[in-house]
Short mmCIF file of C-alpha atoms and ligand atoms in Angstrom, two decimals:
data_model
loop_
_atom_site.label_atom_id
_atom_site.label_comp_id
_atom_site.label_asym_id
_atom_site.label_seq_id
_atom_site.Cartn_x
_atom_site.Cartn_y
_atom_site.Cartn_z
CA MET A 1 0.00 0.00 0.00
CA SER A 2 1.47 3.34 -0.93
CA GLN A 3 1.25 5.90 1.80
CA SER A 4 1.56 9.60 1.83
CA LEU A 5 1.04 12.24 4.47
CA THR A 6 0.59 15.97 4.09
CA LEU A 7 1.71 18.06 7.04
CA ARG A 8 2.10 21.68 7.86
CA ARG A 9 5.69 22.59 7.22
CA PRO A 10 7.70 21.68 10.34
CA ASP A 11 9.67 23.89 12.72
CA ASP A 12 12.90 22.87 14.44
CA TRP A 13 12.86 24.13 18.03
CA HIS A 14 16.61 23.57 18.63
CA LEU A 15 19.18 24.02 15.89
CA HIS A 16 22.91 24.78 15.62
CA LEU A 17 23.73 26.63 12.42
CA ARG A 18 27.24 27.89 13.34
CA ASP A 19 28.62 30.75 11.26
CA GLY A 20 30.64 31.54 8.13
CA ALA A 21 31.36 28.68 5.73
CA MET A 22 29.66 26.09 7.97
CA LEU A 23 26.49 28.19 8.18
CA ARG A 24 26.34 28.51 4.41
CA ALA A 25 26.75 24.74 3.97
CA VAL A 26 24.30 23.51 6.62
CA LEU A 27 21.52 26.10 6.34
CA PRO A 28 20.07 24.69 3.06
CA GLU A 29 19.75 21.29 4.74
CA THR A 30 17.29 22.85 7.17
CA THR A 31 15.49 25.29 4.85
CA ARG A 32 14.65 22.43 2.48
CA HIS A 33 12.15 21.01 4.99
CA PHE A 34 11.63 23.50 7.82
CA SER A 35 9.95 26.91 7.88
CA ARG A 36 11.43 28.16 11.15
CA ALA A 37 14.07 27.11 13.65
CA LEU A 38 15.14 28.26 17.07
CA ILE A 39 18.81 29.12 16.58
CA MET A 40 21.25 28.21 19.33
CA PRO A 41 23.58 31.03 20.41
CA ASN A 42 26.71 29.00 21.30
CA LEU A 43 29.02 30.58 18.76
CA VAL A 44 32.56 31.56 19.72
CA PRO A 45 32.15 34.23 21.05
CA PRO A 46 28.51 33.56 21.99
CA VAL A 47 25.44 35.57 20.98
CA VAL A 48 25.00 37.48 24.24
CA THR A 49 23.42 40.84 23.49
CA ALA A 50 20.53 42.05 21.39
CA ALA A 51 23.06 43.58 19.02
CA ASP A 52 24.82 40.21 18.66
CA ALA A 53 21.50 38.51 17.90
CA ARG A 54 20.57 41.10 15.28
CA ALA A 55 23.92 40.72 13.52
CA TYR A 56 23.76 36.90 13.62
CA ARG A 57 20.17 36.91 12.35
CA ASP A 58 21.26 39.08 9.43
CA ARG A 59 24.12 36.70 8.58
CA ILE A 60 21.66 33.77 8.60
CA LEU A 61 19.20 35.66 6.38
CA ASP A 62 22.06 36.46 3.98
CA ALA A 63 23.07 32.79 3.85
CA ARG A 64 19.57 31.55 2.92
CA PRO A 65 19.41 29.77 -0.41
CA GLU A 66 17.71 31.67 -3.25
CA GLY A 67 13.95 31.65 -2.73
CA ALA A 68 13.96 30.05 0.73
CA LYS A 69 11.37 31.59 3.06
CA PHE A 70 12.97 30.27 6.23
CA THR A 71 12.70 32.39 9.41
CA PRO A 72 15.44 32.08 12.05
CA LEU A 73 14.09 32.57 15.58
CA MET A 74 16.91 33.96 17.63
CA THR A 75 18.05 33.23 21.19
CA LEU A 76 20.42 34.97 23.57
CA TYR A 77 23.12 33.11 25.50
CA LEU A 78 22.57 33.78 29.20
CA THR A 79 25.67 34.86 31.14
CA GLU A 80 26.11 36.13 34.67
CA ASN A 81 26.54 39.62 33.14
CA THR A 82 23.40 39.58 31.00
CA ASP A 83 21.49 42.84 31.37
CA PRO A 84 17.75 42.24 32.01
CA GLU A 85 16.92 45.48 30.17
CA ASP A 86 18.79 44.39 27.04
CA VAL A 87 16.86 41.10 27.08
CA ALA A 88 13.54 42.86 27.58
CA ALA A 89 14.31 45.32 24.76
CA ALA A 90 15.25 42.47 22.39
CA HIS A 91 11.99 40.72 23.26
CA ALA A 92 9.93 43.90 22.79
CA ALA A 93 11.57 44.42 19.38
CA ARG A 94 10.60 40.81 18.46
CA LEU A 95 14.26 40.11 17.84
CA ILE A 96 14.44 37.09 20.15
CA THR A 97 12.18 34.14 20.91
CA ALA A 98 13.97 32.71 23.95
CA VAL A 99 17.04 32.89 26.17
CA LYS A 100 19.35 29.88 26.48
CA LEU A 101 20.85 28.70 29.75
CA TYR A 102 24.04 26.67 29.51
CA PRO A 103 25.55 25.61 32.82
CA ALA A 104 29.22 26.62 32.42
CA GLY A 105 31.21 23.69 31.03
CA ALA A 106 28.19 21.49 30.26
CA THR A 107 28.76 21.22 26.52
CA THR A 108 30.28 22.65 23.32
CA ASN A 109 31.12 26.35 23.69
CA SER A 110 29.53 26.69 27.12
CA ALA A 111 32.52 28.27 28.89
CA SER A 112 30.67 31.60 29.18
CA GLY A 113 27.62 29.92 30.71
CA VAL A 114 26.26 30.20 34.22
CA ARG A 115 28.16 29.03 37.32
CA ASP A 116 26.16 30.80 40.00
CA PHE A 117 22.44 30.50 39.28
CA ASP A 118 21.65 33.23 41.84
CA ALA A 119 23.59 35.64 39.61
CA VAL A 120 20.95 35.35 36.86
CA ARG A 121 17.91 35.68 39.12
CA GLY A 122 17.19 39.25 37.98
CA VAL A 123 17.13 38.23 34.31
CA LEU A 124 14.90 35.22 35.00
CA GLU A 125 12.45 37.34 36.97
CA ARG A 126 12.29 39.88 34.15
CA MET A 127 11.69 37.03 31.67
CA ALA A 128 8.89 35.62 33.82
CA GLY A 129 7.31 39.09 33.84
CA ILE A 130 7.32 39.45 30.06
CA GLY A 131 6.58 35.79 29.22
CA LEU A 132 9.90 35.15 27.47
CA PRO A 133 10.81 31.44 27.61
CA LEU A 134 14.05 30.08 29.02
CA CYS A 135 15.57 27.15 27.12
CA VAL A 136 17.72 25.00 29.35
CA HIS A 137 20.62 22.65 28.72
CA GLY A 138 19.70 20.44 31.66
CA GLU A 139 22.88 18.81 32.91
CA VAL A 140 24.88 19.43 36.06
CA THR A 141 28.58 19.93 35.54
CA ASP A 142 29.70 18.57 38.92
CA PRO A 143 32.54 16.19 37.96
CA THR A 144 31.59 13.81 40.76
CA ILE A 145 28.23 13.13 39.10
CA ASP A 146 28.26 10.29 36.59
CA ILE A 147 27.68 11.59 33.08
CA PHE A 148 24.64 9.33 32.63
CA ASP A 149 23.02 10.88 35.75
CA ARG A 150 23.65 14.53 34.97
CA GLU A 151 20.20 15.28 33.57
CA ALA A 152 18.28 13.64 36.41
CA VAL A 153 20.43 15.40 39.02
CA PHE A 154 20.02 18.75 37.24
CA ILE A 155 16.24 18.50 37.54
CA ASP A 156 16.42 18.07 41.32
CA ARG A 157 19.33 20.34 42.14
CA VAL A 158 18.95 23.20 39.66
CA LEU A 159 15.83 23.23 37.52
CA ASP A 160 13.16 22.58 40.11
CA PRO A 161 14.62 25.14 42.56
CA ILE A 162 14.85 27.78 39.78
CA ARG A 163 11.25 27.18 38.75
CA ARG A 164 10.01 27.33 42.34
CA ALA A 165 11.93 30.57 42.92
CA THR A 166 10.63 32.15 39.70
CA PRO A 167 6.88 31.58 39.42
CA GLY A 168 5.55 32.15 35.92
CA LEU A 169 8.90 31.49 34.22
CA ARG A 170 8.22 29.51 31.05
CA VAL A 171 10.89 26.84 30.55
CA VAL A 172 11.80 24.40 27.80
CA MET A 173 13.99 21.51 28.86
CA GLU A 174 16.03 21.06 25.72
CA HIS A 175 16.89 17.64 24.26
CA ILE A 176 15.62 15.51 27.14
CA THR A 177 17.23 12.07 27.27
CA THR A 178 15.74 10.36 30.31
CA SER A 179 12.50 9.00 31.70
CA GLN A 180 13.09 11.38 34.64
CA GLY A 181 12.95 14.28 32.18
CA VAL A 182 9.70 12.98 30.69
CA ASP A 183 8.18 12.37 34.12
CA TYR A 184 9.20 15.79 35.40
CA VAL A 185 7.52 17.57 32.47
CA MET A 186 4.38 15.48 32.88
CA SER A 187 4.20 16.25 36.59
CA GLN A 188 4.33 20.02 36.07
CA ASP A 189 2.04 22.71 34.71
CA ARG A 190 1.88 24.19 31.22
CA ASP A 191 4.79 26.54 31.87
CA LEU A 192 7.18 23.63 31.28
CA ALA A 193 7.78 21.83 27.98
CA ALA A 194 10.57 19.75 26.45
CA THR A 195 12.18 19.22 23.09
CA ILE A 196 13.23 15.78 21.90
CA THR A 197 15.91 15.25 19.27
CA THR A 198 15.89 12.99 16.26
CA HIS A 199 18.87 10.96 17.39
CA HIS A 200 17.66 10.34 20.95
CA LEU A 201 14.56 8.67 19.49
CA VAL A 202 16.84 6.28 17.59
CA ILE A 203 19.99 5.46 19.56
CA ASN A 204 20.78 4.32 23.06
CA ARG A 205 24.20 4.25 24.69
CA ASN A 206 25.07 0.87 23.18
CA HIS A 207 25.09 2.47 19.75
CA ILE A 208 27.94 4.71 20.91
CA LEU A 209 30.04 2.16 22.75
CA ALA A 210 29.22 -1.49 21.95
CA GLY A 211 31.48 -3.13 19.39
CA GLY A 212 33.70 -0.07 18.94
CA ILE A 213 33.46 3.61 19.75
CA ARG A 214 31.32 5.54 17.28
CA PRO A 215 32.06 9.23 17.58
CA HIS A 216 29.26 10.31 15.26
CA TYR A 217 26.75 9.05 17.83
CA TYR A 218 28.34 11.06 20.63
CA CYS A 219 26.32 14.09 21.66
CA LEU A 220 25.35 15.88 24.84
CA PRO A 221 23.34 15.01 26.77
CA VAL A 222 24.78 11.60 25.93
CA ALA A 223 22.28 8.91 24.88
CA LYS A 224 21.16 6.77 27.83
CA ARG A 225 19.89 3.21 28.37
CA GLU A 226 17.23 1.69 26.12
CA GLU A 227 14.48 2.20 28.73
CA HIS A 228 15.05 5.96 28.44
CA ARG A 229 14.91 5.91 24.65
CA LEU A 230 11.58 4.10 24.91
CA ALA A 231 10.28 6.73 27.34
CA LEU A 232 11.25 9.46 24.85
CA ARG A 233 9.50 7.64 22.02
CA ALA A 234 6.36 7.29 24.14
CA ALA A 235 6.45 11.01 24.99
CA ALA A 236 7.05 12.15 21.40
CA THR A 237 4.32 9.95 19.96
CA GLY A 238 1.89 10.36 22.87
CA GLY A 239 -0.79 12.98 23.32
CA ASP A 240 0.90 15.45 25.68
CA PRO A 241 1.33 18.77 23.82
CA ARG A 242 4.43 19.71 25.82
CA PHE A 243 6.81 17.42 23.87
CA PHE A 244 7.94 18.66 20.47
CA LEU A 245 10.78 18.37 17.96
CA GLY A 246 14.08 20.15 18.48
CA THR A 247 16.65 18.33 16.38
CA ASP A 248 19.80 19.68 18.06
CA SER A 249 21.39 19.11 14.66
CA ALA A 250 24.97 20.08 15.50
CA PRO A 251 27.55 19.90 12.71
CA HIS A 252 31.24 19.47 13.41
CA PRO A 253 33.94 18.81 10.79
CA ASP A 254 34.83 15.10 10.82
CA PRO A 255 38.39 15.53 12.14
CA LEU A 256 36.97 17.17 15.28
CA LYS A 257 34.61 14.23 15.87
CA GLU A 258 37.00 11.43 14.87
CA SER A 259 39.61 12.46 17.39
CA ALA A 260 41.16 11.36 20.69
CA CYS A 261 38.85 13.93 22.30
CA GLY A 262 35.91 14.20 19.94
CA CYS A 263 33.26 16.95 19.97
CA ALA A 264 29.65 16.31 20.94
CA GLY A 265 26.98 16.65 18.29
CA CYS A 266 24.95 14.69 15.74
CA PHE A 267 24.26 16.29 12.36
CA THR A 268 20.69 15.26 11.60
CA ALA A 269 19.24 18.13 9.55
CA PRO A 270 19.34 16.44 6.12
CA THR A 271 17.38 13.33 7.13
CA THR A 272 15.42 14.27 10.25
CA LEU A 273 11.98 14.14 8.67
CA PRO A 274 12.38 10.70 7.02
CA ILE A 275 13.80 9.39 10.31
CA ILE A 276 11.04 10.85 12.47
CA ALA A 277 8.36 9.53 10.08
CA HIS A 278 9.94 6.07 10.40
CA VAL A 279 9.89 6.32 14.21
CA PHE A 280 6.25 7.43 14.30
CA GLU A 281 5.26 4.67 11.89
CA ASP A 282 7.05 2.10 14.08
CA GLU A 283 5.07 3.39 17.04
CA ASN A 284 1.76 3.32 15.10
CA ALA A 285 1.49 7.05 15.64
CA LEU A 286 1.67 8.63 12.19
CA GLU A 287 -1.48 10.59 13.02
CA ARG A 288 0.53 12.47 15.68
CA LEU A 289 3.52 13.25 13.46
CA GLU A 290 2.28 16.72 12.54
CA ASP A 291 1.61 17.53 16.21
CA PHE A 292 5.22 16.75 17.06
CA THR A 293 6.91 18.38 14.07
CA SER A 294 4.63 21.28 13.23
CA LEU A 295 2.03 22.22 15.83
CA ARG A 296 3.00 21.79 19.47
CA GLY A 297 6.17 23.85 19.46
CA ALA A 298 4.53 26.78 17.70
CA ALA A 299 1.67 26.65 20.21
CA PHE A 300 4.06 26.69 23.17
CA TYR A 301 5.93 29.69 21.75
CA GLY A 302 2.66 31.48 20.94
CA LEU A 303 3.18 31.42 17.17
CA ARG A 304 0.76 30.45 14.46
CA PRO A 305 1.53 27.14 12.72
CA ASN A 306 2.96 27.42 9.23
CA GLU A 307 0.43 27.64 6.42
CA GLU A 308 2.64 25.89 3.87
CA ARG A 309 2.45 22.11 3.60
CA ILE A 310 4.94 19.36 2.83
CA THR A 311 4.17 15.84 1.70
CA LEU A 312 5.93 12.73 2.95
CA SER A 313 5.57 9.58 0.84
CA LYS A 314 6.67 6.06 1.59
CA GLY A 315 8.49 4.27 -1.17
CA VAL A 316 11.66 2.44 -2.11
CA PRO A 317 14.42 3.20 0.40
CA ILE A 318 16.91 5.81 -0.68
CA ALA A 319 20.50 5.81 0.47
CA SER A 320 20.85 8.76 2.81
CA PRO A 321 23.76 11.10 2.05
CA ALA A 322 26.64 9.98 4.25
CA HIS A 323 28.40 13.35 4.28
CA ILE A 324 28.09 16.92 3.20
CA GLN A 325 31.01 19.07 2.12
CA THR A 326 31.50 22.42 3.79
CA GLY A 327 34.11 25.14 3.55
CA ASP A 328 35.29 23.90 6.96
CA GLY A 329 35.62 20.27 5.84
CA THR A 330 33.46 17.17 5.52
CA VAL A 331 30.56 16.71 7.97
CA THR A 332 29.10 13.24 8.50
CA VAL A 333 25.31 12.94 8.41
CA PHE A 334 23.68 10.96 11.24
CA ASP A 335 23.13 7.32 10.23
CA PRO A 336 19.91 5.98 11.82
CA GLY A 337 20.88 2.39 11.04
CA PHE A 338 17.71 1.67 9.06
CA PRO A 339 16.72 2.38 5.45
CA LEU A 340 14.92 5.64 4.83
CA GLU A 341 11.63 4.76 3.17
CA TRP A 342 9.90 8.08 3.79
CA HIS A 343 10.73 10.89 1.39
CA VAL A 344 9.75 14.51 1.40
CA THR A 345 8.26 15.19 -2.00
O1 DOR B 401 25.75 17.37 21.27
C1 DOR B 401 25.69 18.59 21.41
N1 DOR B 401 26.24 19.44 20.52
N2 DOR B 401 25.09 19.07 22.50
C2 DOR B 401 25.12 20.37 22.79
O2 DOR B 401 24.58 20.73 23.80
C3 DOR B 401 25.85 21.32 21.94
C4 DOR B 401 25.99 20.84 20.59
C5 DOR B 401 27.02 21.62 19.77
O3 DOR B 401 26.97 22.84 19.79
O4 DOR B 401 27.83 20.99 19.08
ZN1 ZN B 402 22.13 21.95 21.18
#
């Protein structure tokens, strides 16, 4: 039986586009399928001020392929020196859609992130007042905490206390990887949501480590046990509107991944939609695909869903592109380990 599905054009609620030659190479991979994306600010140096965000947005708009209607939704990188008034002005000017909290040292380019969470209280209170969401990289950086426990410990030690201290603050737990993350969202009110990546719906920690170390499956938060992957799949394909797609597509040149100390990040932009369609079909949940990719995130952020449509059709598997070439070198595309039968037509 041939199958096809027409959806509103998706949005990606967590995307790394980088800058310069890398930006120009990876942006078309997103604009081909997505109408909007929330752009992560972890450049070097990071996107900290409204002026930084305006300049970065203009570079992204300049890098769009001919005819692409893609809208980048900008974020600011929260530091202990962030000025609440600059954030509020950027929000009022509709320049930014969220502010991103990286605990210092948690992941790629997070050195300027937050060490002392009390130091950002004023910004968070201002954000709660104006309804500007906080996107959180939810991992503690305490070196005594096992890397596989860092998300669960963050919820108890950092996130829950911040939310209790800042009533009304709207929070997105980015790229959740654990059943504790799913359960925490489900136990809370509508001010809390979570994004789920493409790769965390597909891989568990065995994919990274069993039978040889596979650096292209290494990302942060690191993939966990199978039971957690299953909890993420249930959340993504279930009926709760607070779980939506944020790919965390994060390109790095191959030599930086295939290294004695490889970078974290999976580059999923080119094949995310065929992969997600496969996952939803496996879970008998194709009727919820559009909710996850195109409706829930927009609703959380108070935006209208896209009017344009895309069609996904199931057919003969196509070989997914293994790499793309960029001005900064070759970037490997995430391999889901199954044939891609769904195509965007
Ligand atoms: O795997 C990741 N890569 N996780 C992050 O949090 C950052 C990202 C990157 O920027 O490469
Ligand atoms: Zn990310």
